[in-house]
mmCIF file of C-alpha atoms in Angstrom:
data_model
loop_
_atom_site.group_PDB
_atom_site.id
_atom_site.type_symbol
_atom_site.label_atom_id
_atom_site.label_comp_id
_atom_site.label_asym_id
_atom_site.label_seq_id
_atom_site.Cartn_x
_atom_site.Cartn_y
_atom_site.Cartn_z
ATOM 1 C CA MET A 1 -36.201 23.472 -11.828
ATOM 2 C CA ASN A 2 -36.525 20.419 -9.598
ATOM 3 C CA ASP A 3 -38.468 17.721 -11.467
ATOM 4 C CA THR A 4 -39.148 15.771 -8.255
ATOM 5 C CA PRO A 5 -41.294 17.372 -5.527
ATOM 6 C CA ALA A 6 -39.392 18.052 -2.330
ATOM 7 C CA PRO A 7 -40.294 15.518 0.367
ATOM 8 C CA THR A 8 -40.117 18.364 2.883
ATOM 9 C CA SER A 9 -43.031 20.247 1.376
ATOM 10 C CA GLU A 10 -45.627 18.735 3.718
ATOM 11 C CA LYS A 11 -43.644 19.157 6.935
ATOM 12 C CA HIS A 12 -41.402 22.166 6.566
ATOM 13 C CA ASN A 13 -42.515 25.633 5.516
ATOM 14 C CA ALA A 14 -39.448 27.854 5.582
ATOM 15 C CA PRO A 15 -39.671 31.445 6.790
ATOM 16 C CA ALA A 16 -38.506 34.011 4.265
ATOM 17 C CA SER A 17 -35.188 34.668 6.008
ATOM 18 C CA GLU A 18 -34.341 30.964 6.089
ATOM 19 C CA GLN A 19 -35.113 30.555 2.402
ATOM 20 C CA GLN A 20 -33.064 33.638 1.637
ATOM 21 C CA MET A 21 -30.094 32.012 3.369
ATOM 22 C CA ARG A 22 -30.505 28.888 1.248
ATOM 23 C CA ASP A 23 -30.865 30.940 -1.919
ATOM 24 C CA ALA A 24 -27.721 32.923 -1.099
ATOM 25 C CA MET A 25 -25.849 29.661 -0.448
ATOM 26 C CA VAL A 26 -26.978 28.291 -3.803
ATOM 27 C CA GLU A 27 -25.885 31.438 -5.621
ATOM 28 C CA ARG A 28 -22.451 31.050 -4.056
ATOM 29 C CA LEU A 29 -22.318 27.360 -5.045
ATOM 30 C CA ILE A 30 -23.091 28.371 -8.625
ATOM 31 C CA GLU A 31 -20.345 31.019 -8.537
ATOM 32 C CA LEU A 32 -17.856 28.431 -7.264
ATOM 33 C CA GLY A 33 -18.836 25.998 -10.005
ATOM 34 C CA ALA A 34 -19.893 23.375 -7.447
ATOM 35 C CA ALA A 35 -23.582 23.388 -8.413
ATOM 36 C CA ARG A 36 -24.013 23.304 -12.181
ATOM 37 C CA SER A 37 -27.182 21.408 -13.059
ATOM 38 C CA GLY A 38 -30.717 22.616 -12.449
ATOM 39 C CA ARG A 39 -31.663 19.575 -10.394
ATOM 40 C CA VAL A 40 -28.704 19.967 -8.030
ATOM 41 C CA VAL A 41 -29.482 23.661 -7.627
ATOM 42 C CA ALA A 42 -33.116 22.840 -6.806
ATOM 43 C CA ALA A 43 -32.097 20.211 -4.256
ATOM 44 C CA PHE A 44 -29.852 22.650 -2.414
ATOM 45 C CA ARG A 45 -32.619 25.250 -2.376
ATOM 46 C CA SER A 46 -34.952 22.736 -0.706
ATOM 47 C CA VAL A 47 -33.169 21.054 2.222
ATOM 48 C CA PRO A 48 -33.257 22.822 5.638
ATOM 49 C CA ARG A 49 -29.715 21.741 6.479
ATOM 50 C CA HIS A 50 -29.542 23.854 9.646
ATOM 51 C CA LEU A 51 -31.912 21.422 11.396
ATOM 52 C CA ALA A 52 -29.160 18.778 11.366
ATOM 53 C CA THR A 53 -26.918 20.912 13.583
ATOM 54 C CA PRO A 54 -29.211 22.941 15.875
ATOM 55 C CA GLU A 55 -26.221 23.784 18.086
ATOM 56 C CA VAL A 56 -24.663 25.794 15.220
ATOM 57 C CA ASP A 57 -25.696 29.314 14.222
ATOM 58 C CA MET A 58 -28.168 28.975 11.355
ATOM 59 C CA ALA A 59 -26.397 31.448 9.109
ATOM 60 C CA LYS A 60 -23.119 29.505 9.443
ATOM 61 C CA THR A 61 -24.717 26.269 8.240
ATOM 62 C CA TYR A 62 -25.546 27.964 4.927
ATOM 63 C CA GLU A 63 -22.009 29.163 4.254
ATOM 64 C CA ALA A 64 -20.675 27.336 1.204
ATOM 65 C CA GLU A 65 -17.364 26.334 2.806
ATOM 66 C CA PHE A 66 -18.500 25.679 6.387
ATOM 67 C CA ALA A 67 -18.313 22.067 7.648
ATOM 68 C CA PRO A 68 -19.510 21.753 11.270
ATOM 69 C CA VAL A 69 -17.731 19.056 13.260
ATOM 70 C CA THR A 70 -20.267 16.838 14.996
ATOM 71 C CA LYS A 71 -17.938 14.458 16.852
ATOM 72 C CA THR A 72 -14.298 14.158 17.924
ATOM 73 C CA ASP A 73 -12.408 11.215 19.395
ATOM 74 C CA ALA A 74 -10.688 11.084 22.789
ATOM 75 C CA THR A 75 -7.579 12.783 21.392
ATOM 76 C CA GLY A 76 -9.526 15.643 19.809
ATOM 77 C CA VAL A 77 -9.303 14.360 16.239
ATOM 78 C CA ASN A 78 -12.401 15.095 14.151
ATOM 79 C CA ILE A 79 -14.140 11.839 13.301
ATOM 80 C CA SER A 80 -17.502 13.084 12.048
ATOM 81 C CA SER A 81 -18.747 16.255 10.404
ATOM 82 C CA VAL A 82 -21.413 17.562 8.067
ATOM 83 C CA SER A 83 -19.509 18.247 4.858
ATOM 84 C CA ALA A 84 -19.490 21.793 3.513
ATOM 85 C CA PRO A 85 -22.218 22.558 0.947
ATOM 86 C CA ARG A 86 -19.580 23.081 -1.768
ATOM 87 C CA ILE A 87 -18.150 19.602 -1.260
ATOM 88 C CA GLN A 88 -21.595 18.004 -1.136
ATOM 89 C CA ALA A 89 -22.729 19.730 -4.327
ATOM 90 C CA MET A 90 -19.471 18.829 -6.071
ATOM 91 C CA GLN A 91 -19.812 15.134 -5.222
ATOM 92 C CA ILE A 92 -23.477 14.999 -6.196
ATOM 93 C CA GLU A 93 -22.646 16.578 -9.560
ATOM 94 C CA GLN A 94 -19.915 13.953 -10.003
ATOM 95 C CA ALA A 95 -22.402 11.176 -9.259
ATOM 96 C CA ASP A 96 -24.827 12.216 -12.022
ATOM 97 C CA ILE A 97 -27.856 10.928 -10.105
ATOM 98 C CA GLN A 98 -31.109 10.462 -12.007
ATOM 99 C CA PRO A 99 -34.719 10.093 -10.761
ATOM 100 C CA GLY A 100 -35.637 6.577 -9.667
ATOM 101 C CA MET A 101 -32.068 5.461 -8.908
ATOM 102 C CA ASN A 102 -30.961 3.304 -5.985
ATOM 103 C CA VAL A 103 -28.107 5.084 -4.153
ATOM 104 C CA LEU A 104 -25.857 4.023 -1.281
ATOM 105 C CA GLU A 105 -24.181 6.690 0.845
ATOM 106 C CA ILE A 106 -21.232 5.524 2.974
ATOM 107 C CA GLY A 107 -20.621 7.973 5.810
ATOM 108 C CA SER A 108 -23.832 9.431 7.146
ATOM 109 C CA GLY A 109 -24.986 12.676 8.710
ATOM 110 C CA GLY A 110 -28.428 13.171 7.253
ATOM 111 C CA VAL A 111 -28.008 16.321 5.197
ATOM 112 C CA ASN A 112 -26.294 14.737 2.216
ATOM 113 C CA ALA A 113 -28.783 11.860 2.270
ATOM 114 C CA ALA A 114 -31.556 14.445 2.028
ATOM 115 C CA TYR A 115 -29.934 15.975 -1.054
ATOM 116 C CA LEU A 116 -29.616 12.497 -2.548
ATOM 117 C CA ALA A 117 -33.295 11.901 -1.804
ATOM 118 C CA GLU A 118 -34.158 15.060 -3.705
ATOM 119 C CA MET A 119 -32.131 13.766 -6.634
ATOM 120 C CA VAL A 120 -33.698 10.283 -6.824
ATOM 121 C CA GLY A 121 -37.251 11.472 -6.125
ATOM 122 C CA LYS A 122 -40.192 9.514 -4.748
ATOM 123 C CA GLN A 123 -39.560 6.526 -7.011
ATOM 124 C CA GLY A 124 -35.946 6.184 -5.908
ATOM 125 C CA ARG A 125 -34.237 4.862 -2.797
ATOM 126 C CA VAL A 126 -31.291 6.094 -0.710
ATOM 127 C CA VAL A 127 -29.487 3.944 1.843
ATOM 128 C CA THR A 128 -27.167 5.862 4.156
ATOM 129 C CA MET A 129 -24.816 4.074 6.531
ATOM 130 C CA ASP A 130 -22.266 4.876 9.202
ATOM 131 C CA ILE A 131 -20.270 2.826 11.701
ATOM 132 C CA ASP A 132 -21.067 5.248 14.552
ATOM 133 C CA HIS A 133 -24.480 4.895 16.235
ATOM 134 C CA ASP A 134 -24.352 8.511 17.442
ATOM 135 C CA VAL A 135 -23.989 9.661 13.842
ATOM 136 C CA THR A 136 -26.799 7.508 12.483
ATOM 137 C CA GLN A 137 -29.088 8.538 15.330
ATOM 138 C CA ARG A 138 -28.569 12.199 14.451
ATOM 139 C CA ALA A 139 -29.215 11.359 10.808
ATOM 140 C CA GLU A 140 -32.432 9.502 11.637
ATOM 141 C CA GLU A 141 -33.731 12.396 13.718
ATOM 142 C CA PHE A 142 -32.982 14.923 10.987
ATOM 143 C CA LEU A 143 -34.483 12.810 8.209
ATOM 144 C CA LYS A 144 -37.635 12.146 10.214
ATOM 145 C CA ALA A 145 -38.039 15.812 11.121
ATOM 146 C CA THR A 146 -37.730 16.859 7.472
ATOM 147 C CA GLY A 147 -39.761 14.041 5.902
ATOM 148 C CA TYR A 148 -36.936 12.427 3.977
ATOM 149 C CA ASP A 149 -37.222 9.228 5.995
ATOM 150 C CA ARG A 150 -39.811 8.118 3.446
ATOM 151 C CA ILE A 151 -37.038 7.761 0.877
ATOM 152 C CA VAL A 152 -33.916 7.233 3.015
ATOM 153 C CA THR A 153 -33.045 4.100 4.999
ATOM 154 C CA VAL A 154 -30.445 4.613 7.758
ATOM 155 C CA ILE A 155 -28.178 1.694 8.724
ATOM 156 C CA THR A 156 -25.513 1.444 11.428
ATOM 157 C CA ALA A 157 -22.725 -0.793 10.139
ATOM 158 C CA ASP A 158 -19.132 -0.772 8.915
ATOM 159 C CA GLY A 159 -19.005 0.857 5.491
ATOM 160 C CA GLU A 160 -16.248 -1.557 4.444
ATOM 161 C CA HIS A 161 -18.938 -4.143 3.693
ATOM 162 C CA GLY A 162 -21.545 -1.912 2.071
ATOM 163 C CA VAL A 163 -25.181 -2.985 2.379
ATOM 164 C CA ALA A 164 -25.756 -6.126 0.323
ATOM 165 C CA GLY A 165 -29.448 -6.368 1.239
ATOM 166 C CA HIS A 166 -30.338 -3.281 -0.825
ATOM 167 C CA ALA A 167 -27.879 -3.862 -3.695
ATOM 168 C CA PRO A 168 -27.266 -3.498 -6.572
ATOM 169 C CA TYR A 169 -26.803 0.270 -6.580
ATOM 170 C CA ASP A 170 -26.841 2.671 -9.487
ATOM 171 C CA ARG A 171 -24.597 4.996 -7.532
ATOM 172 C CA ILE A 172 -22.405 4.784 -4.424
ATOM 173 C CA VAL A 173 -21.330 8.064 -2.823
ATOM 174 C CA VAL A 174 -18.642 7.871 -0.135
ATOM 175 C CA THR A 175 -18.362 10.847 2.215
ATOM 176 C CA VAL A 176 -15.348 9.712 4.253
ATOM 177 C CA GLN A 177 -11.719 9.606 3.160
ATOM 178 C CA ALA A 178 -10.795 6.121 1.950
ATOM 179 C CA ALA A 179 -7.310 4.735 1.315
ATOM 180 C CA ASP A 180 -8.650 1.644 -0.460
ATOM 181 C CA ILE A 181 -11.711 0.397 -2.353
ATOM 182 C CA PRO A 182 -13.247 -2.651 -0.627
ATOM 183 C CA PRO A 183 -14.491 -5.410 -2.968
ATOM 184 C CA ALA A 184 -18.034 -4.944 -1.646
ATOM 185 C CA TRP A 185 -18.242 -1.471 -3.139
ATOM 186 C CA VAL A 186 -17.392 -2.768 -6.585
ATOM 187 C CA HIS A 187 -19.574 -5.877 -6.404
ATOM 188 C CA GLN A 188 -22.621 -4.002 -5.069
ATOM 189 C CA LEU A 189 -22.378 -1.416 -7.851
ATOM 190 C CA LYS A 190 -24.166 -2.064 -11.130
ATOM 191 C CA GLU A 191 -22.061 -2.509 -14.258
ATOM 192 C CA GLY A 192 -21.617 1.010 -15.630
ATOM 193 C CA GLY A 193 -22.618 2.492 -12.278
ATOM 194 C CA ARG A 194 -20.721 5.359 -10.685
ATOM 195 C CA LEU A 195 -18.741 5.323 -7.448
ATOM 196 C CA VAL A 196 -17.782 8.733 -6.079
ATOM 197 C CA VAL A 197 -15.130 8.421 -3.374
ATOM 198 C CA PRO A 198 -12.564 10.681 -1.660
ATOM 199 C CA LEU A 199 -9.613 8.428 -2.448
ATOM 200 C CA ARG A 200 -6.269 9.015 -0.765
ATOM 201 C CA MET A 201 -3.330 8.258 -3.028
ATOM 202 C CA ARG A 202 0.167 8.719 -1.557
ATOM 203 C CA GLY A 203 -1.177 11.256 0.922
ATOM 204 C CA MET A 204 -3.181 13.260 -1.615
ATOM 205 C CA THR A 205 -6.970 13.015 -1.478
ATOM 206 C CA ARG A 206 -9.193 13.584 -4.503
ATOM 207 C CA THR A 207 -12.898 12.849 -4.761
ATOM 208 C CA VAL A 208 -12.888 10.654 -7.858
ATOM 209 C CA ALA A 209 -15.875 9.698 -9.986
ATOM 210 C CA PHE A 210 -15.311 6.097 -11.071
ATOM 211 C CA VAL A 211 -17.313 4.062 -13.553
ATOM 212 C CA ARG A 212 -17.480 0.288 -13.063
ATOM 213 C CA ASP A 213 -16.068 -1.706 -15.959
ATOM 214 C CA ARG A 214 -16.431 -5.333 -14.792
ATOM 215 C CA GLU A 215 -13.841 -5.803 -12.018
ATOM 216 C CA ARG A 216 -12.054 -2.497 -12.522
ATOM 217 C CA LEU A 217 -13.007 1.119 -11.877
ATOM 218 C CA VAL A 218 -12.105 3.831 -14.411
ATOM 219 C CA SER A 219 -11.979 7.509 -13.474
ATOM 220 C CA ASP A 220 -14.302 10.020 -15.082
ATOM 221 C CA GLY A 221 -13.026 13.170 -13.401
ATOM 222 C CA PHE A 222 -11.838 14.138 -9.947
ATOM 223 C CA GLU A 223 -11.810 17.152 -7.640
ATOM 224 C CA LEU A 224 -9.658 18.334 -4.736
ATOM 225 C CA CYS A 225 -11.292 17.694 -1.367
ATOM 226 C CA GLY A 226 -10.854 16.984 2.325
ATOM 227 C CA PHE A 227 -12.787 14.494 4.470
ATOM 228 C CA VAL A 228 -12.516 12.857 7.872
ATOM 229 C CA PRO A 229 -10.869 9.417 7.536
ATOM 230 C CA MET A 230 -12.771 6.156 7.365
ATOM 231 C CA GLN A 231 -13.144 4.141 10.562
ATOM 232 C CA GLY A 232 -13.571 0.421 11.111
ATOM 233 C CA VAL A 233 -11.962 -2.434 9.185
ATOM 234 C CA GLY A 234 -10.949 -0.117 6.350
ATOM 235 C CA GLU A 235 -9.223 2.456 8.541
ATOM 236 C CA ASN A 236 -5.787 3.339 7.184
ATOM 237 C CA ARG A 237 -4.558 6.690 8.431
ATOM 238 C CA VAL A 238 -1.419 8.520 7.428
ATOM 239 C CA ARG A 239 1.502 8.442 9.854
ATOM 240 C CA LEU A 240 3.146 11.631 11.081
ATOM 241 C CA VAL A 241 6.911 11.974 11.514
ATOM 242 C CA LEU A 242 7.689 15.103 13.528
ATOM 243 C CA LEU A 243 10.550 17.315 12.387
ATOM 244 C CA HIS A 244 9.815 20.110 14.883
ATOM 245 C CA ASP A 245 7.654 19.610 17.971
ATOM 246 C CA VAL A 246 7.404 23.017 19.656
ATOM 247 C CA GLU A 247 3.759 23.715 20.480
ATOM 248 C CA GLU A 248 1.952 25.708 17.751
ATOM 249 C CA GLU A 249 5.057 25.432 15.562
ATOM 250 C CA GLU A 250 4.830 21.718 14.763
ATOM 251 C CA ILE A 251 6.227 20.532 11.439
ATOM 252 C CA ALA A 252 5.690 16.936 10.309
ATOM 253 C CA LEU A 253 5.882 14.706 7.271
ATOM 254 C CA ARG A 254 2.651 12.873 6.440
ATOM 255 C CA LEU A 255 3.631 9.363 5.315
ATOM 256 C CA ASP A 256 1.279 7.268 3.208
ATOM 257 C CA GLY A 257 3.294 4.319 1.941
ATOM 258 C CA HIS A 258 6.385 6.471 1.435
ATOM 259 C CA PRO A 259 9.879 5.221 2.388
ATOM 260 C CA GLU A 260 10.797 5.599 6.041
ATOM 261 C CA PRO A 261 12.732 8.887 6.364
ATOM 262 C CA ASP A 262 15.912 9.506 8.302
ATOM 263 C CA ALA A 263 14.007 11.714 10.727
ATOM 264 C CA ALA A 264 17.030 12.665 12.836
ATOM 265 C CA SER A 265 18.941 13.924 9.792
ATOM 266 C CA LEU A 266 15.914 15.807 8.484
ATOM 267 C CA ARG A 267 15.491 17.553 11.835
ATOM 268 C CA VAL A 268 19.096 18.703 11.551
ATOM 269 C CA ALA A 269 18.448 19.764 7.947
ATOM 270 C CA LEU A 270 15.478 21.894 8.999
ATOM 271 C CA GLY A 271 17.813 23.989 11.165
ATOM 272 C CA MET A 272 20.212 24.627 8.288
ATOM 273 C CA PRO A 273 19.943 27.716 6.048
ATOM 274 C CA ARG A 274 17.375 27.395 3.286
ATOM 275 C CA VAL A 275 18.234 27.353 -0.402
ATOM 276 C CA GLU A 276 15.877 28.212 -3.245
ATOM 277 C CA ALA A 277 15.225 27.097 -6.808
ATOM 278 C CA TRP A 278 12.757 28.792 -9.151
ATOM 279 C CA SER A 279 11.043 27.343 -12.182
ATOM 280 C CA GLY A 280 9.942 30.275 -14.296
ATOM 281 C CA VAL A 281 6.472 28.645 -14.255
ATOM 282 C CA THR A 282 3.679 30.895 -12.987
ATOM 283 C CA VAL A 283 0.135 30.363 -11.797
ATOM 284 C CA ALA A 284 -2.737 32.773 -11.193
ATOM 285 C CA GLY A 285 -3.555 33.737 -7.635
ATOM 286 C CA ASP A 286 -6.785 31.732 -7.659
ATOM 287 C CA GLU A 287 -5.382 28.809 -9.671
ATOM 288 C CA SER A 288 -5.274 25.461 -7.902
ATOM 289 C CA THR A 289 -2.071 23.402 -7.908
ATOM 290 C CA GLU A 290 -4.026 20.150 -7.500
ATOM 291 C CA HIS A 291 -3.082 18.801 -10.928
ATOM 292 C CA LEU A 292 0.547 19.819 -10.535
ATOM 293 C CA ASP A 293 0.719 18.073 -7.169
ATOM 294 C CA LEU A 294 -0.776 14.911 -8.626
ATOM 295 C CA TRP A 295 1.839 15.037 -11.384
ATOM 296 C CA LEU A 296 4.607 15.426 -8.810
ATOM 297 C CA THR A 297 3.450 12.393 -6.830
ATOM 298 C CA THR A 298 3.241 10.435 -10.088
ATOM 299 C CA ALA A 299 6.759 11.367 -11.163
ATOM 300 C CA LEU A 300 8.663 11.346 -7.853
ATOM 301 C CA ASP A 301 9.106 8.320 -5.597
ATOM 302 C CA ASN A 302 9.683 9.890 -2.189
ATOM 303 C CA LEU A 303 7.205 12.762 -2.009
ATOM 304 C CA PRO A 304 5.306 12.860 1.294
ATOM 305 C CA LEU A 305 3.414 15.982 2.364
ATOM 306 C CA MET A 306 4.900 18.389 4.883
ATOM 307 C CA ALA A 307 2.303 19.766 7.275
ATOM 308 C CA ALA A 308 3.188 22.831 9.332
ATOM 309 C CA LYS A 309 1.299 25.075 11.716
ATOM 310 C CA ILE A 310 1.196 28.800 11.087
ATOM 311 C CA GLY A 311 3.582 29.425 13.986
ATOM 312 C CA ALA A 312 6.315 27.598 12.068
ATOM 313 C CA ARG A 313 6.025 30.093 9.215
ATOM 314 C CA LYS A 314 5.942 33.068 11.572
ATOM 315 C CA ARG A 315 9.156 31.824 13.176
ATOM 316 C CA GLY A 316 10.741 31.557 9.730
ATOM 317 C CA LEU A 317 11.218 27.793 10.043
ATOM 318 C CA VAL A 318 9.378 27.207 6.759
ATOM 319 C CA GLY A 319 8.288 29.468 3.944
ATOM 320 C CA SER A 320 4.857 27.865 3.581
ATOM 321 C CA ALA A 321 2.484 26.520 6.227
ATOM 322 C CA SER A 322 -0.412 24.184 5.537
ATOM 323 C CA PRO A 323 -2.210 21.812 7.931
ATOM 324 C CA ILE A 324 -2.985 19.548 4.960
ATOM 325 C CA GLY A 325 0.582 19.605 3.693
ATOM 326 C CA VAL A 326 2.656 20.632 0.675
ATOM 327 C CA PRO A 327 4.521 18.164 -1.573
ATOM 328 C CA THR A 328 8.005 17.632 -0.177
ATOM 329 C CA LEU A 329 10.759 15.717 -1.931
ATOM 330 C CA VAL A 330 12.968 13.804 0.501
ATOM 331 C CA GLY A 331 16.504 12.848 -0.488
ATOM 332 C CA GLY A 332 18.342 11.096 2.337
ATOM 333 C CA ASP A 333 19.459 13.795 4.766
ATOM 334 C CA SER A 334 17.825 16.655 2.836
ATOM 335 C CA PHE A 335 14.416 17.763 1.634
ATOM 336 C CA ALA A 336 12.721 20.429 -0.495
ATOM 337 C CA TYR A 337 9.097 21.540 -0.622
ATOM 338 C CA ARG A 338 6.994 23.292 -3.255
ATOM 339 C CA THR A 339 6.487 27.019 -2.758
ATOM 340 C CA ALA A 340 5.634 30.191 -4.708
ATOM 341 C CA ARG A 341 6.630 33.848 -4.775
ATOM 342 C CA PRO A 342 4.987 37.004 -6.172
ATOM 343 C CA THR A 343 5.894 38.292 -9.612
ATOM 344 C CA ASP A 344 5.636 41.740 -11.177
ATOM 345 C CA ASP A 345 2.099 40.815 -12.171
ATOM 346 C CA PRO A 346 -0.010 41.149 -8.979
ATOM 347 C CA ASP A 347 -2.092 38.123 -9.974
ATOM 348 C CA ARG A 348 0.756 35.751 -10.948
ATOM 349 C CA TYR A 349 3.033 33.705 -8.713
ATOM 350 C CA GLU A 350 6.179 31.829 -9.683
ATOM 351 C CA LEU A 351 6.464 28.219 -8.577
ATOM 352 C CA GLY A 352 9.659 26.993 -6.991
ATOM 353 C CA ALA A 353 11.152 24.942 -4.183
ATOM 354 C CA ILE A 354 12.824 25.634 -0.851
ATOM 355 C CA GLY A 355 15.472 23.140 0.201
ATOM 356 C CA HIS A 356 17.153 22.285 3.496
ATOM 357 C CA GLY A 357 20.117 20.054 4.279
ATOM 358 C CA PRO A 358 23.503 19.163 2.769
ATOM 359 C CA GLN A 359 21.837 18.193 -0.527
ATOM 360 C CA GLY A 360 19.097 20.824 -0.282
ATOM 361 C CA GLN A 361 19.985 22.565 -3.535
ATOM 362 C CA LYS A 362 20.109 19.310 -5.473
ATOM 363 C CA VAL A 363 16.749 18.164 -4.115
ATOM 364 C CA ALA A 364 15.149 21.566 -4.751
ATOM 365 C CA ASP A 365 16.466 21.578 -8.332
ATOM 366 C CA ARG A 366 14.989 18.111 -8.893
ATOM 367 C CA LEU A 367 11.580 19.231 -7.652
ATOM 368 C CA VAL A 368 11.700 22.300 -9.890
ATOM 369 C CA GLU A 369 12.644 20.111 -12.863
ATOM 370 C CA GLU A 370 9.370 18.200 -12.483
ATOM 371 C CA ILE A 371 7.391 21.441 -12.143
ATOM 372 C CA GLN A 372 8.851 22.504 -15.492
ATOM 373 C CA ILE A 373 8.066 19.129 -17.081
ATOM 374 C CA TRP A 374 4.471 19.397 -15.869
ATOM 375 C CA HIS A 375 4.216 22.874 -17.385
ATOM 376 C CA SER A 376 5.687 21.909 -20.760
ATOM 377 C CA ASP A 377 4.174 18.457 -21.171
ATOM 378 C CA HIS A 378 1.096 18.057 -18.957
ATOM 379 C CA ARG A 379 -0.353 21.387 -17.871
ATOM 380 C CA THR A 380 -3.382 21.029 -20.133
ATOM 381 C CA HIS A 381 -3.813 17.340 -19.268
ATOM 382 C CA ARG A 382 -5.652 15.591 -16.465
ATOM 383 C CA ALA A 383 -4.541 12.382 -14.799
ATOM 384 C CA HIS A 384 -6.324 9.101 -15.458
ATOM 385 C CA ILE A 385 -6.933 6.885 -12.436
ATOM 386 C CA GLU A 386 -7.867 3.214 -12.468
ATOM 387 C CA VAL A 387 -8.558 0.762 -9.648
ATOM 388 C CA HIS A 388 -7.842 -2.939 -10.219
ATOM 389 C CA PRO A 389 -8.216 -5.888 -7.819
ATOM 390 C CA ALA A 390 -5.199 -6.773 -5.688
ATOM 391 C CA GLY A 391 -3.186 -9.487 -7.420
ATOM 392 C CA THR A 392 -3.690 -8.065 -10.901
ATOM 393 C CA PRO A 393 -0.406 -8.745 -12.771
ATOM 394 C CA ASP A 394 1.744 -5.723 -13.594
ATOM 395 C CA ASP A 395 1.487 -6.383 -17.323
ATOM 396 C CA ARG A 396 -2.295 -5.904 -17.144
ATOM 397 C CA LEU A 397 -2.001 -2.468 -15.534
ATOM 398 C CA PRO A 398 -1.577 0.900 -17.260
ATOM 399 C CA ALA A 399 1.963 2.285 -17.082
ATOM 400 C CA GLY A 400 2.349 5.010 -14.462
ATOM 401 C CA ARG A 401 2.409 5.481 -10.705
ATOM 402 C CA LEU A 402 1.249 2.363 -8.873
ATOM 403 C CA VAL A 403 -0.301 2.538 -5.402
ATOM 404 C CA ASP A 404 -0.750 -0.890 -3.815
ATOM 405 C CA ARG A 405 -3.396 -1.298 -1.128
ATOM 406 C CA PRO A 406 -4.726 -4.448 0.605
ATOM 407 C CA HIS A 407 -7.743 -4.748 -1.730
ATOM 408 C CA THR A 408 -6.634 -2.916 -4.844
ATOM 409 C CA ARG A 409 -3.909 -1.697 -7.149
ATOM 410 C CA VAL A 410 -4.457 1.964 -8.050
ATOM 411 C CA THR A 411 -2.742 3.454 -11.096
ATOM 412 C CA ILE A 412 -2.235 7.131 -11.924
ATOM 413 C CA THR A 413 -1.318 7.790 -15.554
ATOM 414 C CA TRP A 414 -0.969 10.822 -17.793
ATOM 415 C CA PRO A 415 -1.370 11.293 -21.558
#
């Protein structure tokens, strides 16, 4: 039960059908494990999120996985959206927000700020910011219409710098993909405070709950996620290297600090017959490979993601197609990507690799070797992630995969 009265109670009386939609959404969030605590459940039952996107069918806005895009750039790339309810609930659970807290949200939209307002209650404060005036204007209109403007302050500014005037914060929740952690986020966070951020590490994004320990951040859990990338000073997007550029069949490597590939040789490799390697390791049909993929990027140096449109799979160019990308080990003129095949058990799939190029079998075997190591040594483990200031000497960092960014040195380690 919500222990803080909903700020909307005076201004918004929901018709039965609307409340039923919210209740059905909440039940789905509970089923998915995204909403676990009573206070988060109550918050999601209270906010009329459909008012933030009046151009979208009301029923769609209450679907757990639906994220309406609210703005695209000149090239058609999505630059602003209202995150799906599942993602919002997951991040708010990670943040562990208590009544009376002071919370900064970086990346606005209005709906998530309203949930945060429910969490902090009338004695708390939420500051939500975005670099885009169109986004903050929409947020202001929604928050005013629903009464949450009494708790939420909306600011138009570059999230790279935070909002020093309202600091320090008990919690900072970032709702855009970030490749780095600006110093302002650490310095404006209270000692022991929590920063929840969709952090991109070597192409793979996880929303990580960090706890501040003086100048470093220490992970306290993470979840798989997807967000639009940060804009402004902190913008650092992945770079695409096309291997196949036929419309609706595009295949590309997503580079995020990985070595520059021999693209011409890899294009030739793609046209060569595939080879396969299988690990004997199986996963359930609904089992995520997020921890395996994080292990692979920890263990292997040259592992970008290969993104492919569905047309590429239909043409038989690749065995798996994902717009986000699958881990792909590059070895000179050859490459191999993670895949899976059915087993005799209808709910189990065997993990393996498909290779292309003169050294395709060797590269596929190497990828499979790490899948087997993950299974035998780390399957029950979870990675530990730390963020240290740039310039921290190597001997003061945990041993493991190091990701250097302009502001920070990120480490991924395993037990």
